[in-house]
Tab-separated table of C-alpha atoms in Angstrom:
chain	number	residue	atom	x	y	z
A	1	MET	CA	23.831	38.803	8.484
A	2	ALA	CA	25.352	35.801	6.686
A	3	ARG	CA	23.307	32.631	6.625
A	4	ALA	CA	24.400	29.788	8.871
A	5	ARG	CA	26.335	27.082	7.048
A	6	GLN	CA	24.206	24.057	6.305
A	7	THR	CA	24.940	20.973	8.386
A	8	PHE	CA	23.115	17.680	8.554
A	9	GLU	CA	21.400	18.592	11.819
A	10	ARG	CA	20.234	21.922	10.396
A	11	ARG	CA	18.936	20.104	7.340
A	12	GLN	CA	17.076	17.582	9.509
A	13	LEU	CA	15.688	20.310	11.747
A	14	GLY	CA	14.486	22.281	8.738
A	15	LEU	CA	12.807	19.304	7.083
A	16	ALA	CA	11.064	18.355	10.313
A	17	LEU	CA	9.816	21.901	10.927
A	18	ARG	CA	8.566	22.116	7.361
A	19	ARG	CA	6.630	18.846	7.836
A	20	LEU	CA	5.114	20.105	11.098
A	21	ARG	CA	4.095	23.391	9.496
A	22	LEU	CA	2.471	21.652	6.535
A	23	ASP	CA	0.689	19.218	8.858
A	24	LYS	CA	-0.759	22.228	10.674
A	25	GLY	CA	-1.694	23.811	7.349
A	26	VAL	CA	-0.182	27.254	7.937
A	27	PRO	CA	1.914	29.417	5.569
A	28	GLN	CA	5.497	30.390	6.337
A	29	LYS	CA	4.451	33.974	7.019
A	30	ALA	CA	2.089	32.919	9.812
A	31	ALA	CA	4.778	30.715	11.366
A	32	ALA	CA	7.224	33.622	11.250
A	33	GLU	CA	4.749	35.976	12.905
A	34	ALA	CA	4.166	33.449	15.687
A	35	ILE	CA	7.789	33.845	16.805
A	36	GLY	CA	8.289	37.459	15.790
A	37	ARG	CA	10.579	36.689	12.858
A	38	SER	CA	10.509	37.377	9.118
A	39	ARG	CA	9.280	34.905	6.530
A	40	THR	CA	12.824	34.879	5.141
A	41	LYS	CA	14.040	33.459	8.445
A	42	VAL	CA	11.534	30.613	8.276
A	43	VAL	CA	12.523	29.898	4.665
A	44	GLU	CA	16.213	29.714	5.627
A	45	LEU	CA	15.360	27.533	8.589
A	46	GLU	CA	13.336	25.049	6.545
A	47	GLU	CA	16.074	24.888	3.917
A	48	GLY	CA	18.639	23.943	6.558
A	49	ASN	CA	20.480	27.248	6.341
A	50	GLY	CA	19.531	28.683	9.705
A	51	THR	CA	18.954	27.959	13.366
A	52	LEU	CA	16.733	29.249	16.146
A	53	SER	CA	17.442	29.981	19.782
A	54	GLY	CA	16.030	27.466	22.221
A	55	ASP	CA	13.283	29.895	23.266
A	56	ASP	CA	12.252	30.694	19.685
A	57	LEU	CA	12.193	27.019	18.759
A	58	ALA	CA	10.064	26.245	21.814
A	59	ARG	CA	7.584	28.959	20.805
A	60	LEU	CA	7.411	27.612	17.262
A	61	LEU	CA	6.757	24.097	18.563
A	62	ASP	CA	4.021	25.531	20.792
A	63	TYR	CA	2.452	27.102	17.709
A	64	TYR	CA	2.620	23.753	15.896
A	65	ALA	CA	1.178	22.014	18.997
A	66	VAL	CA	4.116	19.613	19.237
A	67	SER	CA	4.393	17.773	22.553
A	68	GLY	CA	5.814	14.668	24.191
A	69	ALA	CA	8.752	12.719	22.786
A	70	GLU	CA	8.650	14.534	19.447
A	71	ARG	CA	8.956	17.904	21.158
A	72	GLU	CA	11.905	16.706	23.253
A	73	ALA	CA	13.608	15.332	20.144
A	74	MET	CA	13.080	18.582	18.230
A	75	LEU	CA	14.509	20.700	21.049
A	76	ALA	CA	17.531	18.392	21.304
A	77	LEU	CA	18.018	18.482	17.531
A	78	GLY	CA	17.805	22.274	17.659
A	79	ALA	CA	20.579	22.357	20.253
A	80	GLN	CA	22.742	20.095	18.080
A	81	ALA	CA	22.043	22.242	15.015
A	82	ARG	CA	23.367	25.303	16.819
A	83	ARG	CA	26.733	23.781	17.638
A	84	ARG	CA	27.812	20.947	15.330
A	85	LYS	CA	30.223	21.542	12.470
A	86	ARG	CA	29.982	19.621	9.235
A	87	GLY	CA	32.415	16.806	8.608
A	88	ARG	CA	31.835	14.306	11.402
A	89	THR	CA	29.564	11.278	11.261
A	90	TYR	CA	26.244	12.039	12.897
A	91	VAL	CA	24.524	9.259	14.850
A	92	ASP	CA	20.841	9.945	15.487
A	93	LEU	CA	20.148	8.805	19.050
A	94	LEU	CA	17.066	10.970	19.490
A	95	PRO	CA	13.471	9.660	19.671
A	96	ASN	CA	11.511	9.239	16.432
A	97	SER	CA	14.628	8.903	14.278
A	98	TYR	CA	12.552	6.940	11.751
A	99	GLN	CA	10.503	10.075	11.016
A	100	ARG	CA	13.610	12.136	10.267
A	101	PHE	CA	14.798	9.367	7.939
A	102	ALA	CA	11.442	9.546	6.144
A	103	ASP	CA	11.851	13.324	5.831
A	104	LEU	CA	15.061	12.729	3.872
A	105	GLU	CA	13.346	10.171	1.640
A	106	ALA	CA	10.501	12.553	0.922
A	107	ASN	CA	12.810	15.422	-0.036
A	108	ALA	CA	15.568	13.626	-1.943
A	109	ALA	CA	15.612	13.837	-5.741
A	110	ARG	CA	17.608	10.595	-6.048
A	111	ILE	CA	17.799	7.643	-3.658
A	112	SER	CA	20.366	4.877	-4.231
A	113	THR	CA	19.960	1.782	-2.033
A	114	TYR	CA	22.052	-1.329	-1.431
A	115	GLU	CA	20.905	-3.628	1.347
A	116	PRO	CA	22.152	-7.234	1.609
A	117	GLY	CA	20.033	-10.070	2.953
A	118	ILE	CA	16.691	-8.300	2.897
A	119	VAL	CA	14.445	-6.529	0.399
A	120	PRO	CA	14.746	-2.749	1.020
A	121	GLY	CA	11.842	-1.170	2.883
A	122	LEU	CA	10.605	0.905	-0.058
A	123	LEU	CA	10.190	-2.277	-2.133
A	124	GLN	CA	8.564	-4.465	0.517
A	125	SER	CA	5.041	-5.849	0.112
A	126	PRO	CA	2.616	-5.459	3.063
A	127	ASP	CA	2.881	-9.144	4.051
A	128	TYR	CA	6.677	-9.039	3.802
A	129	ILE	CA	6.760	-5.947	6.019
A	130	ARG	CA	4.678	-7.756	8.605
A	131	ALA	CA	6.918	-10.838	8.493
A	132	VAL	CA	10.080	-8.749	8.911
A	133	ILE	CA	8.632	-6.856	11.873
A	134	GLU	CA	7.446	-10.084	13.508
A	135	GLU	CA	11.021	-11.414	13.430
A	136	GLY	CA	11.979	-8.644	15.868
A	137	ASP	CA	9.183	-9.429	18.338
A	138	GLY	CA	10.431	-9.782	21.890
A	139	ILE	CA	13.821	-8.282	20.985
A	140	TRP	CA	13.413	-4.780	19.576
A	141	TRP	CA	9.754	-4.412	20.618
A	142	ASP	CA	7.005	-6.238	22.451
A	143	GLY	CA	5.172	-8.635	20.137
A	144	ALA	CA	1.887	-7.683	21.800
A	145	ASP	CA	2.532	-3.984	21.273
A	146	PRO	CA	-0.373	-2.438	19.333
A	147	GLY	CA	2.208	-0.134	17.773
A	148	ARG	CA	3.176	-2.945	15.379
A	149	GLU	CA	0.360	-1.962	13.046
A	150	ASP	CA	1.555	1.639	13.224
A	151	ARG	CA	5.030	0.538	12.106
A	152	ILE	CA	3.534	-1.347	9.167
A	153	SER	CA	1.346	1.615	8.207
A	154	PHE	CA	4.273	4.015	8.518
A	155	ARG	CA	6.387	1.977	6.097
A	156	LEU	CA	3.527	1.837	3.607
A	157	ASP	CA	3.063	5.590	4.006
A	158	ARG	CA	6.770	6.093	3.220
A	159	GLN	CA	6.334	4.102	0.020
A	160	ALA	CA	3.291	6.170	-0.967
A	161	VAL	CA	5.174	9.427	-0.424
A	162	VAL	CA	8.264	8.343	-2.379
A	163	PHE	CA	6.508	6.635	-5.299
A	164	GLY	CA	3.707	9.185	-5.451
A	165	ALA	CA	5.907	12.298	-5.484
A	166	GLY	CA	4.682	15.034	-7.812
A	167	GLU	CA	8.112	15.155	-9.434
A	168	PRO	CA	9.195	11.523	-9.947
A	169	LYS	CA	12.298	10.584	-8.012
A	170	ASP	CA	15.300	8.805	-9.476
A	171	LEU	CA	15.234	5.536	-7.516
A	172	ARG	CA	17.948	2.888	-7.830
A	173	PHE	CA	18.044	-0.356	-5.888
A	174	VAL	CA	20.612	-3.149	-5.866
A	175	LEU	CA	19.138	-6.330	-4.389
A	176	THR	CA	21.324	-9.236	-3.346
A	177	GLU	CA	20.490	-12.765	-4.423
A	178	ASP	CA	20.323	-13.995	-0.827
A	179	SER	CA	17.637	-11.408	-0.064
A	180	LEU	CA	15.356	-13.007	-2.660
A	181	ARG	CA	16.098	-16.560	-1.537
A	182	ALA	CA	15.541	-15.891	2.168
A	183	ASP	CA	12.357	-17.133	3.856
A	184	PHE	CA	10.240	-14.573	5.676
A	185	GLY	CA	7.053	-16.047	7.087
A	186	ALA	CA	5.076	-18.566	5.040
A	187	PRO	CA	6.201	-19.471	1.490
A	188	GLU	CA	3.358	-17.394	0.064
A	189	VAL	CA	4.881	-14.295	1.667
A	190	MET	CA	7.995	-14.596	-0.481
A	191	ARG	CA	5.991	-15.431	-3.596
A	192	GLY	CA	3.909	-12.324	-2.963
A	193	GLN	CA	7.064	-10.271	-2.500
A	194	LEU	CA	8.496	-11.475	-5.796
A	195	ARG	CA	5.242	-10.651	-7.579
A	196	HIS	CA	5.337	-7.211	-5.943
A	197	LEU	CA	8.858	-6.636	-7.281
A	198	LEU	CA	7.719	-7.613	-10.770
A	199	SER	CA	4.866	-5.139	-10.588
A	200	LEU	CA	7.353	-2.412	-9.632
A	201	CYS	CA	9.625	-3.426	-12.509
A	202	ASP	CA	6.686	-3.088	-14.914
A	203	GLY	CA	5.810	0.399	-13.673
A	204	ARG	CA	6.844	3.277	-15.915
A	205	PRO	CA	8.291	5.445	-14.639
A	206	GLY	CA	9.352	3.310	-11.756
A	207	PRO	CA	12.366	2.306	-9.710
A	208	ALA	CA	15.422	0.834	-11.411
A	209	ILE	CA	16.052	-2.538	-9.760
A	210	ARG	CA	19.160	-4.646	-10.276
A	211	LEU	CA	20.272	-7.959	-8.772
A	212	LEU	CA	23.743	-8.784	-7.464
A	213	ARG	CA	24.427	-12.523	-7.549
A	214	ASN	CA	26.012	-14.203	-4.527
A	215	ASP	CA	29.184	-15.131	-6.425
A	216	THR	CA	29.868	-11.590	-7.672
A	217	HIS	CA	33.243	-10.150	-6.642
A	218	PRO	CA	34.945	-7.914	-5.783
A	219	ASN	CA	32.018	-6.345	-3.945
A	220	PRO	CA	33.099	-3.191	-2.064
A	221	LEU	CA	29.850	-3.220	-0.059
A	222	ARG	CA	29.858	-6.872	0.980
A	223	GLY	CA	28.234	-7.151	4.398
A	224	ARG	CA	27.340	-3.462	4.421
A	225	ALA	CA	24.088	-1.626	3.787
A	226	LEU	CA	24.078	1.809	2.192
A	227	ILE	CA	21.527	4.431	1.240
A	228	LEU	CA	22.528	7.638	-0.553
A	229	PHE	CA	20.280	10.695	-0.706
A	230	ASP	CA	20.930	13.305	-3.379
A	231	PHE	CA	19.092	16.637	-3.486
A	232	LYS	CA	20.030	17.946	-6.958
A	233	GLY	CA	22.428	20.507	-5.511
A	234	LYS	CA	19.845	22.045	-3.174
A	235	ALA	CA	21.650	20.470	-0.221
A	236	PRO	CA	24.748	18.307	0.294
A	237	ALA	CA	24.380	14.594	-0.430
A	238	VAL	CA	23.845	12.390	2.624
A	239	GLY	CA	24.897	8.782	3.188
A	240	TYR	CA	23.098	6.523	5.645
A	241	SER	CA	23.758	3.243	7.410
A	242	GLU	CA	21.924	1.535	10.248
A	243	ALA	CA	23.578	-0.101	13.250
A	244	ILE	CA	22.219	-3.338	14.703
A	245	ALA	CA	20.513	-1.507	17.544
A	246	GLY	CA	18.642	0.663	15.062
A	247	HIS	CA	20.602	3.881	15.577
A	248	SER	CA	21.011	5.804	12.351
A	249	ALA	CA	24.470	6.920	11.209
A	250	TYR	CA	24.636	9.710	8.632
A	251	TYR	CA	27.577	11.019	6.603
A	252	ASP	CA	27.569	14.509	5.096
A	253	ASP	CA	31.255	15.213	4.585
A	254	PRO	CA	31.895	15.473	0.809
A	255	ALA	CA	34.874	13.099	0.984
A	256	ASP	CA	32.753	10.465	2.727
A	257	THR	CA	29.757	10.780	0.413
A	258	ALA	CA	32.012	10.697	-2.669
A	259	ALA	CA	33.515	7.385	-1.511
A	260	LEU	CA	30.083	5.971	-0.718
A	261	ALA	CA	28.791	7.036	-4.136
A	262	LEU	CA	31.771	5.373	-5.812
A	263	ALA	CA	31.084	2.128	-3.923
A	264	PHE	CA	27.428	2.168	-4.940
A	265	GLU	CA	28.273	2.819	-8.592
A	266	ARG	CA	30.628	-0.165	-8.490
A	267	VAL	CA	27.942	-2.595	-7.277
A	268	TRP	CA	25.443	-1.026	-9.695
A	269	GLU	CA	27.796	-1.860	-12.577
A	270	LEU	CA	28.452	-5.375	-11.238
A	271	ALA	CA	24.749	-6.184	-10.873
A	272	ALA	CA	22.558	-7.713	-13.572
A	273	THR	CA	20.729	-5.273	-15.809
A	274	GLU	CA	17.077	-4.441	-15.130
A	275	PRO	CA	15.801	-6.911	-17.784
A	276	GLY	CA	18.163	-9.601	-16.482
A	277	THR	CA	16.973	-8.973	-12.942
A	278	GLU	CA	13.335	-9.290	-14.000
A	279	ARG	CA	14.087	-12.627	-15.707
A	280	PHE	CA	15.790	-13.908	-12.556
A	281	ILE	CA	12.804	-12.946	-10.398
A	282	ARG	CA	10.379	-14.696	-12.774
A	283	GLU	CA	12.514	-17.844	-12.786
A	284	LEU	CA	12.794	-17.812	-9.005
A	285	LEU	CA	9.033	-17.377	-8.699
A	286	GLU	CA	8.521	-20.502	-10.812
A	287	GLU	CA	10.814	-22.452	-8.462
A	288	LEU	CA	8.850	-21.568	-5.316
């Protein structure tokens, strides 16, 4: 039987199931036996090239001891994976969308990020993360919610996974000048963030960080945030943007991702070089 064509939902389902299996510490063969399938089927599933019936997926989630909101989200994602065709924008409205985003980060070979007005999450210092999250208190979450610390820890865990990957990832970031001049929390928070960026710039191998000045034009991404995930040909490239309410929009149509890649390359070329960016950060740190 021919393998199912890979779609974004199938890719997300496969990555999530792989994470759950590894968390449980079981081999693919054992997972396959739990649902009466071959190991090949589990391999195809985890690579985003297959689907499972609702009953088989439920049995696999039972085996992985997945319950609550995560189980509901996985079952819903499984249903979407069985029916959606590639080529339309996918908006992730399911619970725990942040975890599926992290799955993409962990598995991508190259991540290209442009985010105006704020330092991207992978480059944020712990105090900066806390300050950013506190700005959403009472709007996107309850300020007294003990889950705040979980959100901070989760972001730090994402950084550890991406920067500590066994095979170093190709990481490119374009920061905007206003993101480095913005105030988040006390002045020391921003000074600490700038020092954190300098430490990342000094790391070898490390992320490539460039700065786009406020007066740079034409900027094809002005007012827009963009993250591109590339998987070295193992899966189609994926583009990502976040709506104000936090819902994640993904693009996997080749025409869309090609245009997004072109836009990123344009701002990458317009931005200051890595040494020039480092000089700017040092000068700004002296001003604060």
